Amino acid sequence: MPSDNIYMEQALALAEHGRGRTSPNPMVGCVVISDNVVVGSGCHEYAGGPHAEVNAFRDIAPPQRKQLTVYVTLEPCAHQGKTPPCVDFLLQEDIVRIVIAMEDPNPRTAGKSIARLREAGIQVDVGCCEVEARRLNEVFIKFITTGRPFVIAKCGMTLDGKIASHTGHSQWITCEESRAKVHEIRAQVDGILVGSRTVMLDDPSLTCRRTSGLVKDPTRIILDAGEYLDSKRRIFNLSSDAETWIAVGTDRDYPKADQVIRVPQGEGGVDLDSLMDELGTRNITSLLIEGGGTTHAAAFKARIVDKVMFFVAPKILGGRDAVTAVEGSGFDTIDEAIQLDGMTATPISQDLLIEAYVRP
């Protein structure tokens, strides 16, 4: 039905309100219709809080709870977590039809709620705005099906692909609006990854520019590349609720780190593939790589990157010794290059944000 898309788009927009606050849960939106009128709406606002379906029914008066149609962006959960199963809640209501954007990829639900709703005589239609729903919860889908974080490679570079001059100077390549966008992205991910060289050269904080009390800092994860990390660096001396972890492939200790993650040694440093497994066990569902060219090269070589977000500034820096966005030895032929799909370009003031997905 044409109206299905309209109501589901409303539910998807509601789900967005939970971005950055629902991890490790998905973002979900719900809209309730009675006599072609919206009588209730809600989203999953934060992890551990009521789910979207419960919030959508919260303010519906009893006289309006009749012959309802429900639009929800993800199959209602069928398992007991921090909250009761949503399918049990819905089965207590007078619902004649439920429109679901996509089946829940969580094996604990995965079609079970759809089956129960149909067994109860409710009409269930699945697939309305599914592409948009899957994009909305790309992080959750990756994490719940693989146990590993969804990885974003981010950098700010000049038009000729440089992230620093031959002297190491890099502040500031991108404009203020792009840098504000980066803080917004940081607030939406669970972890942020950099190399130890970036910590020593740039002395970053890797925190979010707070705009409200709901904004959280991501867990800061440093790859130890065998370089000395000065405990006086800002990353070890922050007023932040988030922790600083160091990933090492040796028995080196860092007393100033909140945690030291010991993983196998890989080529040129920490084995990133093993690190992704370890981060997954620690509920890091999404990871933003902000490291330098060496860290990005290692990430692409390890095939752990799911998405790229490159901020391109209208500047030409030049220099064969200038630092490039992705360094390392590179690939021998064009055919071996990392292939990207779904590339988009979004203007941000004078800069351009290029986004794309790594082809599996």
Tab-separated table of C-alpha atoms in Angstrom:
chain	number	residue	atom	x	y	z
A	1	MET	CA	0.000	0.000	0.000
A	2	PRO	CA	1.324	3.509	-0.805
A	3	SER	CA	0.612	4.663	2.761
A	4	ASP	CA	2.845	1.903	4.134
A	5	ASN	CA	5.952	3.682	2.883
A	6	ILE	CA	4.808	6.972	4.415
A	7	TYR	CA	4.276	5.495	7.867
A	8	MET	CA	7.437	3.371	7.708
A	9	GLU	CA	9.486	6.413	6.749
A	10	GLN	CA	8.102	8.106	9.871
A	11	ALA	CA	9.182	5.087	11.920
A	12	LEU	CA	12.671	5.167	10.383
A	13	ALA	CA	12.988	8.871	11.209
A	14	LEU	CA	11.980	8.135	14.806
A	15	ALA	CA	14.574	5.362	15.040
A	16	GLU	CA	17.317	7.856	14.148
A	17	HIS	CA	16.721	9.636	17.464
A	18	GLY	CA	18.459	6.748	19.198
A	19	ARG	CA	21.651	6.941	17.147
A	20	GLY	CA	24.696	6.732	19.374
A	21	ARG	CA	22.689	5.732	22.469
A	22	THR	CA	21.271	2.250	21.833
A	23	SER	CA	24.455	0.183	21.382
A	24	PRO	CA	24.715	-2.795	21.519
A	25	ASN	CA	21.012	-2.804	20.656
A	26	PRO	CA	19.596	-1.737	17.272
A	27	MET	CA	17.873	1.553	16.527
A	28	VAL	CA	14.135	0.949	16.185
A	29	GLY	CA	11.159	3.178	15.476
A	30	CYS	CA	7.451	2.358	15.742
A	31	VAL	CA	4.256	4.066	14.553
A	32	VAL	CA	0.720	2.953	15.555
A	33	ILE	CA	-2.302	3.677	13.320
A	34	SER	CA	-6.021	3.607	14.096
A	35	ASP	CA	-8.612	4.591	11.457
A	36	ASN	CA	-5.823	5.992	9.248
A	37	VAL	CA	-4.664	8.316	12.035
A	38	VAL	CA	-1.377	8.112	13.936
A	39	VAL	CA	-2.298	7.486	17.568
A	40	GLY	CA	1.117	6.520	18.917
A	41	SER	CA	4.796	6.673	18.037
A	42	GLY	CA	8.113	6.052	19.704
A	43	CYS	CA	11.662	4.784	19.406
A	44	HIS	CA	14.229	2.839	21.375
A	45	GLU	CA	15.854	5.800	23.110
A	46	TYR	CA	18.797	4.212	24.926
A	47	ALA	CA	20.243	0.801	25.744
A	48	GLY	CA	18.457	-0.757	28.687
A	49	GLY	CA	15.399	1.465	28.238
A	50	PRO	CA	11.944	0.543	26.929
A	51	HIS	CA	11.861	-0.641	23.339
A	52	ALA	CA	10.214	1.305	20.526
A	53	GLU	CA	6.968	-0.695	20.601
A	54	VAL	CA	6.414	-0.025	24.297
A	55	ASN	CA	7.171	3.675	23.892
A	56	ALA	CA	4.813	3.920	20.917
A	57	PHE	CA	1.897	2.609	22.989
A	58	ARG	CA	2.778	4.656	26.056
A	59	ASP	CA	0.381	7.546	25.431
A	60	ILE	CA	-2.398	5.800	23.499
A	61	ALA	CA	-5.712	6.195	25.321
A	62	PRO	CA	-7.771	3.000	25.849
A	63	PRO	CA	-10.572	4.074	23.443
A	64	GLN	CA	-7.959	4.322	20.646
A	65	ARG	CA	-6.467	0.857	21.249
A	66	LYS	CA	-8.780	-0.876	18.769
A	67	GLN	CA	-8.189	-2.464	15.356
A	68	LEU	CA	-4.640	-1.166	15.169
A	69	THR	CA	-1.995	-1.279	12.464
A	70	VAL	CA	1.597	-1.145	13.680
A	71	TYR	CA	4.649	-0.096	11.666
A	72	VAL	CA	8.014	-1.091	13.096
A	73	THR	CA	11.477	-0.862	11.513
A	74	LEU	CA	12.715	-4.198	12.912
A	75	GLU	CA	10.992	-7.437	13.834
A	76	PRO	CA	9.885	-7.198	17.502
A	77	CYS	CA	12.220	-9.083	19.822
A	78	ALA	CA	11.218	-12.554	20.990
A	79	HIS	CA	13.724	-13.011	23.807
A	80	GLN	CA	14.118	-11.780	27.346
A	81	GLY	CA	16.923	-9.257	27.710
A	82	LYS	CA	17.025	-6.209	29.942
A	83	THR	CA	13.355	-5.791	28.954
A	84	PRO	CA	10.620	-8.380	28.304
A	85	PRO	CA	9.982	-9.685	24.754
A	86	CYS	CA	8.157	-7.077	22.659
A	87	VAL	CA	6.186	-9.758	20.826
A	88	ASP	CA	4.494	-10.702	24.112
A	89	PHE	CA	3.577	-7.083	24.681
A	90	LEU	CA	2.121	-6.681	21.184
A	91	LEU	CA	0.065	-9.869	21.431
A	92	GLN	CA	-1.845	-8.288	24.323
A	93	GLU	CA	-3.027	-5.416	22.094
A	94	ASP	CA	-5.885	-5.332	19.565
A	95	ILE	CA	-3.660	-5.418	16.474
A	96	VAL	CA	-4.996	-6.531	13.104
A	97	ARG	CA	-1.893	-5.849	10.997
A	98	ILE	CA	1.828	-5.335	11.555
A	99	VAL	CA	4.187	-3.980	8.883
A	100	ILE	CA	7.828	-4.844	9.567
A	101	ALA	CA	10.716	-3.352	7.586
A	102	MET	CA	13.101	-6.268	8.112
A	103	GLU	CA	13.477	-9.533	9.969
A	104	ASP	CA	15.685	-9.367	13.048
A	105	PRO	CA	19.127	-10.862	12.214
A	106	ASN	CA	19.608	-11.739	15.894
A	107	PRO	CA	19.431	-15.565	16.028
A	108	ARG	CA	17.471	-15.276	19.289
A	109	THR	CA	14.574	-13.736	17.349
A	110	ALA	CA	15.179	-14.237	13.586
A	111	GLY	CA	11.614	-14.843	12.387
A	112	LYS	CA	10.261	-16.227	15.667
A	113	SER	CA	8.167	-13.143	16.431
A	114	ILE	CA	6.828	-13.005	12.881
A	115	ALA	CA	5.699	-16.631	13.189
A	116	ARG	CA	4.011	-16.038	16.560
A	117	LEU	CA	2.170	-12.953	15.321
A	118	ARG	CA	0.859	-14.831	12.300
A	119	GLU	CA	-0.180	-17.786	14.456
A	120	ALA	CA	-2.237	-15.301	16.495
A	121	GLY	CA	-4.169	-14.338	13.354
A	122	ILE	CA	-2.452	-10.991	12.817
A	123	GLN	CA	-1.586	-10.009	9.247
A	124	VAL	CA	2.183	-9.548	9.052
A	125	ASP	CA	3.853	-7.892	6.055
A	126	VAL	CA	7.649	-7.818	5.910
A	127	GLY	CA	9.973	-5.819	3.629
A	128	CYS	CA	8.559	-2.290	3.485
A	129	CYS	CA	11.578	0.091	3.225
A	130	GLU	CA	13.905	-2.833	3.938
A	131	VAL	CA	16.900	-1.267	2.173
A	132	GLU	CA	16.621	1.841	4.335
A	133	ALA	CA	16.107	-0.245	7.489
A	134	ARG	CA	19.196	-2.344	6.805
A	135	ARG	CA	21.286	0.774	6.203
A	136	LEU	CA	19.970	2.288	9.446
A	137	ASN	CA	21.155	-0.721	11.437
A	138	GLU	CA	24.257	-1.683	9.456
A	139	VAL	CA	26.299	-1.642	12.667
A	140	PHE	CA	23.904	-3.924	14.542
A	141	ILE	CA	23.601	-6.336	11.605
A	142	LYS	CA	27.379	-6.722	11.299
A	143	PHE	CA	27.894	-7.157	15.041
A	144	ILE	CA	25.013	-9.548	15.758
A	145	THR	CA	25.872	-11.828	12.821
A	146	THR	CA	29.676	-11.886	13.154
A	147	GLY	CA	30.476	-10.810	16.718
A	148	ARG	CA	32.821	-8.160	15.298
A	149	PRO	CA	32.536	-4.362	15.101
A	150	PHE	CA	31.424	-2.430	12.049
A	151	VAL	CA	34.590	-0.565	11.030
A	152	ILE	CA	34.745	2.915	9.492
A	153	ALA	CA	37.992	4.302	8.065
A	154	LYS	CA	37.932	8.089	8.366
A	155	CYS	CA	40.426	10.747	7.376
A	156	GLY	CA	40.661	14.402	6.422
A	157	MET	CA	42.800	14.967	3.334
A	158	THR	CA	43.670	17.430	0.623
A	159	LEU	CA	42.414	16.961	-2.925
A	160	ASP	CA	45.726	15.288	-3.798
A	161	GLY	CA	45.319	12.763	-0.974
A	162	LYS	CA	47.668	14.219	1.668
A	163	ILE	CA	46.859	14.134	5.393
A	164	ALA	CA	50.012	16.019	6.464
A	165	SER	CA	52.860	17.926	4.861
A	166	HIS	CA	56.392	16.536	4.507
A	167	THR	CA	57.177	18.251	7.832
A	168	GLY	CA	54.265	16.488	9.550
A	169	HIS	CA	52.073	19.611	9.786
A	170	SER	CA	48.348	18.791	9.505
A	171	GLN	CA	46.297	21.399	11.390
A	172	TRP	CA	43.955	22.151	9.861
A	173	ILE	CA	43.384	20.461	6.507
A	174	THR	CA	39.584	20.392	6.689
A	175	CYS	CA	37.202	23.186	7.624
A	176	GLU	CA	35.568	23.765	11.009
A	177	GLU	CA	32.250	22.324	9.816
A	178	SER	CA	33.940	19.069	8.793
A	179	ARG	CA	35.672	18.838	12.141
A	180	ALA	CA	32.322	19.343	13.882
A	181	LYS	CA	30.908	16.490	11.785
A	182	VAL	CA	33.747	14.255	12.962
A	183	HIS	CA	32.792	14.960	16.587
A	184	GLU	CA	29.226	13.987	15.709
A	185	ILE	CA	30.464	10.704	14.223
A	186	ARG	CA	32.626	10.009	17.280
A	187	ALA	CA	29.564	10.354	19.495
A	188	GLN	CA	27.824	7.644	17.458
A	189	VAL	CA	30.479	4.918	17.673
A	190	ASP	CA	31.609	2.682	20.513
A	191	GLY	CA	35.335	2.902	19.869
A	192	ILE	CA	37.949	5.023	18.117
A	193	LEU	CA	41.257	3.545	16.948
A	194	VAL	CA	44.580	5.270	16.289
A	195	GLY	CA	48.208	4.253	16.075
A	196	SER	CA	50.771	5.095	18.735
A	197	ARG	CA	52.618	7.351	16.284
A	198	THR	CA	49.507	9.518	15.909
A	199	VAL	CA	49.316	9.835	19.692
A	200	MET	CA	52.959	10.890	19.926
A	201	LEU	CA	52.921	13.308	16.978
A	202	ASP	CA	49.455	14.897	17.282
A	203	ASP	CA	48.720	14.423	21.011
A	204	PRO	CA	44.967	14.051	20.355
A	205	SER	CA	42.210	13.783	22.971
A	206	LEU	CA	39.875	11.673	20.786
A	207	THR	CA	36.849	12.922	22.692
A	208	CYS	CA	33.574	14.448	21.507
A	209	ARG	CA	32.758	18.104	21.531
A	210	ARG	CA	29.791	17.875	23.876
A	211	THR	CA	26.543	19.585	22.901
A	212	SER	CA	24.292	17.896	25.487
A	213	GLY	CA	24.468	15.601	28.471
A	214	LEU	CA	23.511	12.630	26.292
A	215	VAL	CA	26.680	12.752	24.190
A	216	LYS	CA	29.245	10.122	25.148
A	217	ASP	CA	32.906	9.727	24.322
A	218	PRO	CA	33.957	6.548	22.517
A	219	THR	CA	36.413	4.103	24.049
A	220	ARG	CA	39.887	5.145	22.874
A	221	ILE	CA	42.013	2.295	21.509
A	222	ILE	CA	45.698	2.770	20.661
A	223	LEU	CA	47.670	0.359	18.513
A	224	ASP	CA	51.118	-0.103	20.032
A	225	ALA	CA	53.514	-0.195	17.098
A	226	GLY	CA	56.526	-0.685	19.342
A	227	GLU	CA	56.972	3.026	19.926
A	228	TYR	CA	57.321	4.658	23.295
A	229	LEU	CA	54.025	6.152	24.488
A	230	ASP	CA	54.562	9.081	26.815
A	231	SER	CA	52.192	8.806	29.793
A	232	LYS	CA	51.958	12.613	29.836
A	233	ARG	CA	50.029	12.632	26.551
A	234	ARG	CA	46.506	14.025	26.794
A	235	ILE	CA	44.867	10.707	25.948
A	236	PHE	CA	46.074	9.336	29.314
A	237	ASN	CA	45.038	12.379	31.328
A	238	LEU	CA	41.459	13.136	30.330
A	239	SER	CA	38.338	13.985	32.259
A	240	SER	CA	36.176	11.479	30.381
A	241	ASP	CA	33.823	8.643	31.282
A	242	ALA	CA	35.264	6.571	28.428
A	243	GLU	CA	38.365	4.447	28.908
A	244	THR	CA	41.686	4.372	27.073
A	245	TRP	CA	42.844	0.921	25.974
A	246	ILE	CA	46.130	-0.098	24.392
A	247	ALA	CA	46.330	-3.078	22.021
A	248	VAL	CA	49.729	-4.767	22.105
A	249	GLY	CA	51.304	-7.809	20.535
A	250	THR	CA	53.993	-8.094	23.210
A	251	ASP	CA	54.163	-8.239	27.001
A	252	ARG	CA	54.711	-4.499	27.337
A	253	ASP	CA	52.774	-2.865	30.205
A	254	TYR	CA	51.146	0.576	30.310
A	255	PRO	CA	50.206	1.597	33.877
A	256	LYS	CA	48.346	4.705	32.654
A	257	ALA	CA	46.019	2.704	30.365
A	258	ASP	CA	42.627	1.591	31.669
A	259	GLN	CA	43.064	-1.747	29.913
A	260	VAL	CA	45.831	-3.460	27.944
A	261	ILE	CA	44.542	-5.823	25.261
A	262	ARG	CA	47.034	-8.528	24.366
A	263	VAL	CA	46.561	-10.011	20.897
A	264	PRO	CA	48.901	-11.879	18.532
A	265	GLN	CA	51.609	-9.933	16.767
A	266	GLY	CA	50.877	-9.320	13.097
A	267	GLU	CA	52.944	-8.123	10.184
A	268	GLY	CA	54.302	-4.724	11.192
A	269	GLY	CA	52.399	-4.596	14.480
A	270	VAL	CA	49.232	-5.830	16.160
A	271	ASP	CA	47.173	-8.492	14.347
A	272	LEU	CA	44.104	-6.411	13.500
A	273	ASP	CA	41.941	-9.391	12.590
A	274	SER	CA	42.431	-10.872	16.057
A	275	LEU	CA	41.871	-7.458	17.611
A	276	MET	CA	38.436	-7.183	15.961
A	277	ASP	CA	37.416	-10.494	17.547
A	278	GLU	CA	38.634	-9.267	20.928
A	279	LEU	CA	36.826	-5.918	20.638
A	280	GLY	CA	33.639	-7.760	19.748
A	281	THR	CA	33.795	-9.718	22.998
A	282	ARG	CA	33.998	-6.359	24.787
A	283	ASN	CA	30.784	-5.098	23.121
A	284	ILE	CA	32.536	-2.662	20.786
A	285	THR	CA	29.920	-2.840	18.011
A	286	SER	CA	31.301	0.039	15.938
A	287	LEU	CA	34.838	1.304	15.461
A	288	LEU	CA	36.112	4.517	13.881
A	289	ILE	CA	39.681	4.345	12.607
A	290	GLU	CA	41.243	7.794	12.756
A	291	GLY	CA	44.812	6.615	12.573
A	292	GLY	CA	47.406	7.879	10.127
A	293	GLY	CA	48.289	6.462	6.740
A	294	THR	CA	50.115	3.472	8.205
A	295	THR	CA	47.164	2.442	10.376
A	296	HIS	CA	44.726	2.824	7.483
A	297	ALA	CA	46.995	0.751	5.243
A	298	ALA	CA	47.137	-2.026	7.834
A	299	ALA	CA	43.353	-1.953	8.258
A	300	PHE	CA	42.684	-2.238	4.526
A	301	LYS	CA	45.286	-4.967	4.157
A	302	ALA	CA	43.655	-6.915	6.990
A	303	ARG	CA	40.280	-6.492	5.242
A	304	ILE	CA	38.562	-5.271	8.409
A	305	VAL	CA	37.117	-2.022	6.955
A	306	ASP	CA	33.393	-1.900	6.131
A	307	LYS	CA	32.967	1.767	5.228
A	308	VAL	CA	35.107	4.770	4.318
A	309	MET	CA	34.425	8.392	5.214
A	310	PHE	CA	37.009	10.678	3.636
A	311	PHE	CA	36.700	14.427	4.127
A	312	VAL	CA	38.314	16.114	1.123
A	313	ALA	CA	39.465	19.729	1.400
A	314	PRO	CA	39.946	21.984	-1.664
A	315	LYS	CA	43.696	22.201	-1.137
A	316	ILE	CA	46.760	20.899	-2.972
A	317	LEU	CA	49.651	20.105	-0.643
A	318	GLY	CA	51.991	18.165	-2.899
A	319	GLY	CA	55.314	16.614	-1.957
A	320	ARG	CA	56.497	13.061	-2.508
A	321	ASP	CA	57.364	12.862	1.187
A	322	ALA	CA	54.025	14.251	2.393
A	323	VAL	CA	51.882	11.810	4.367
A	324	THR	CA	49.140	10.133	2.322
A	325	ALA	CA	45.789	8.848	3.540
A	326	VAL	CA	46.715	5.197	2.973
A	327	GLU	CA	50.413	4.343	3.039
A	328	GLY	CA	52.092	0.969	3.349
A	329	SER	CA	53.389	-0.944	0.335
A	330	GLY	CA	50.090	-0.738	-1.517
A	331	PHE	CA	48.889	-3.181	-4.167
A	332	ASP	CA	50.848	-4.277	-7.221
A	333	THR	CA	48.032	-3.836	-9.735
A	334	ILE	CA	44.802	-1.876	-10.127
A	335	ASP	CA	42.884	-5.161	-10.155
A	336	GLU	CA	44.035	-5.848	-6.582
A	337	ALA	CA	42.852	-2.483	-5.272
A	338	ILE	CA	40.134	-2.239	-2.603
A	339	GLN	CA	36.829	-1.937	-4.468
A	340	LEU	CA	34.144	0.404	-3.153
A	341	ASP	CA	30.378	0.475	-3.754
A	342	GLY	CA	27.603	2.981	-3.180
A	343	MET	CA	29.860	6.024	-3.200
A	344	THR	CA	28.230	9.352	-2.327
A	345	ALA	CA	29.577	12.902	-2.043
A	346	THR	CA	28.110	15.411	0.414
A	347	PRO	CA	29.250	19.053	0.538
A	348	ILE	CA	30.220	20.256	4.016
A	349	SER	CA	30.925	23.966	3.681
A	350	GLN	CA	33.866	24.106	1.234
A	351	ASP	CA	34.824	20.448	1.871
A	352	LEU	CA	33.386	17.257	0.419
A	353	LEU	CA	32.547	14.148	2.455
A	354	ILE	CA	33.075	11.004	0.361
A	355	GLU	CA	31.353	7.887	1.750
A	356	ALA	CA	31.428	4.368	0.321
A	357	TYR	CA	31.254	0.740	1.360
A	358	VAL	CA	34.035	-1.784	0.918
A	359	ARG	CA	32.963	-4.494	-1.492
A	360	PRO	CA	32.935	-7.894	0.262
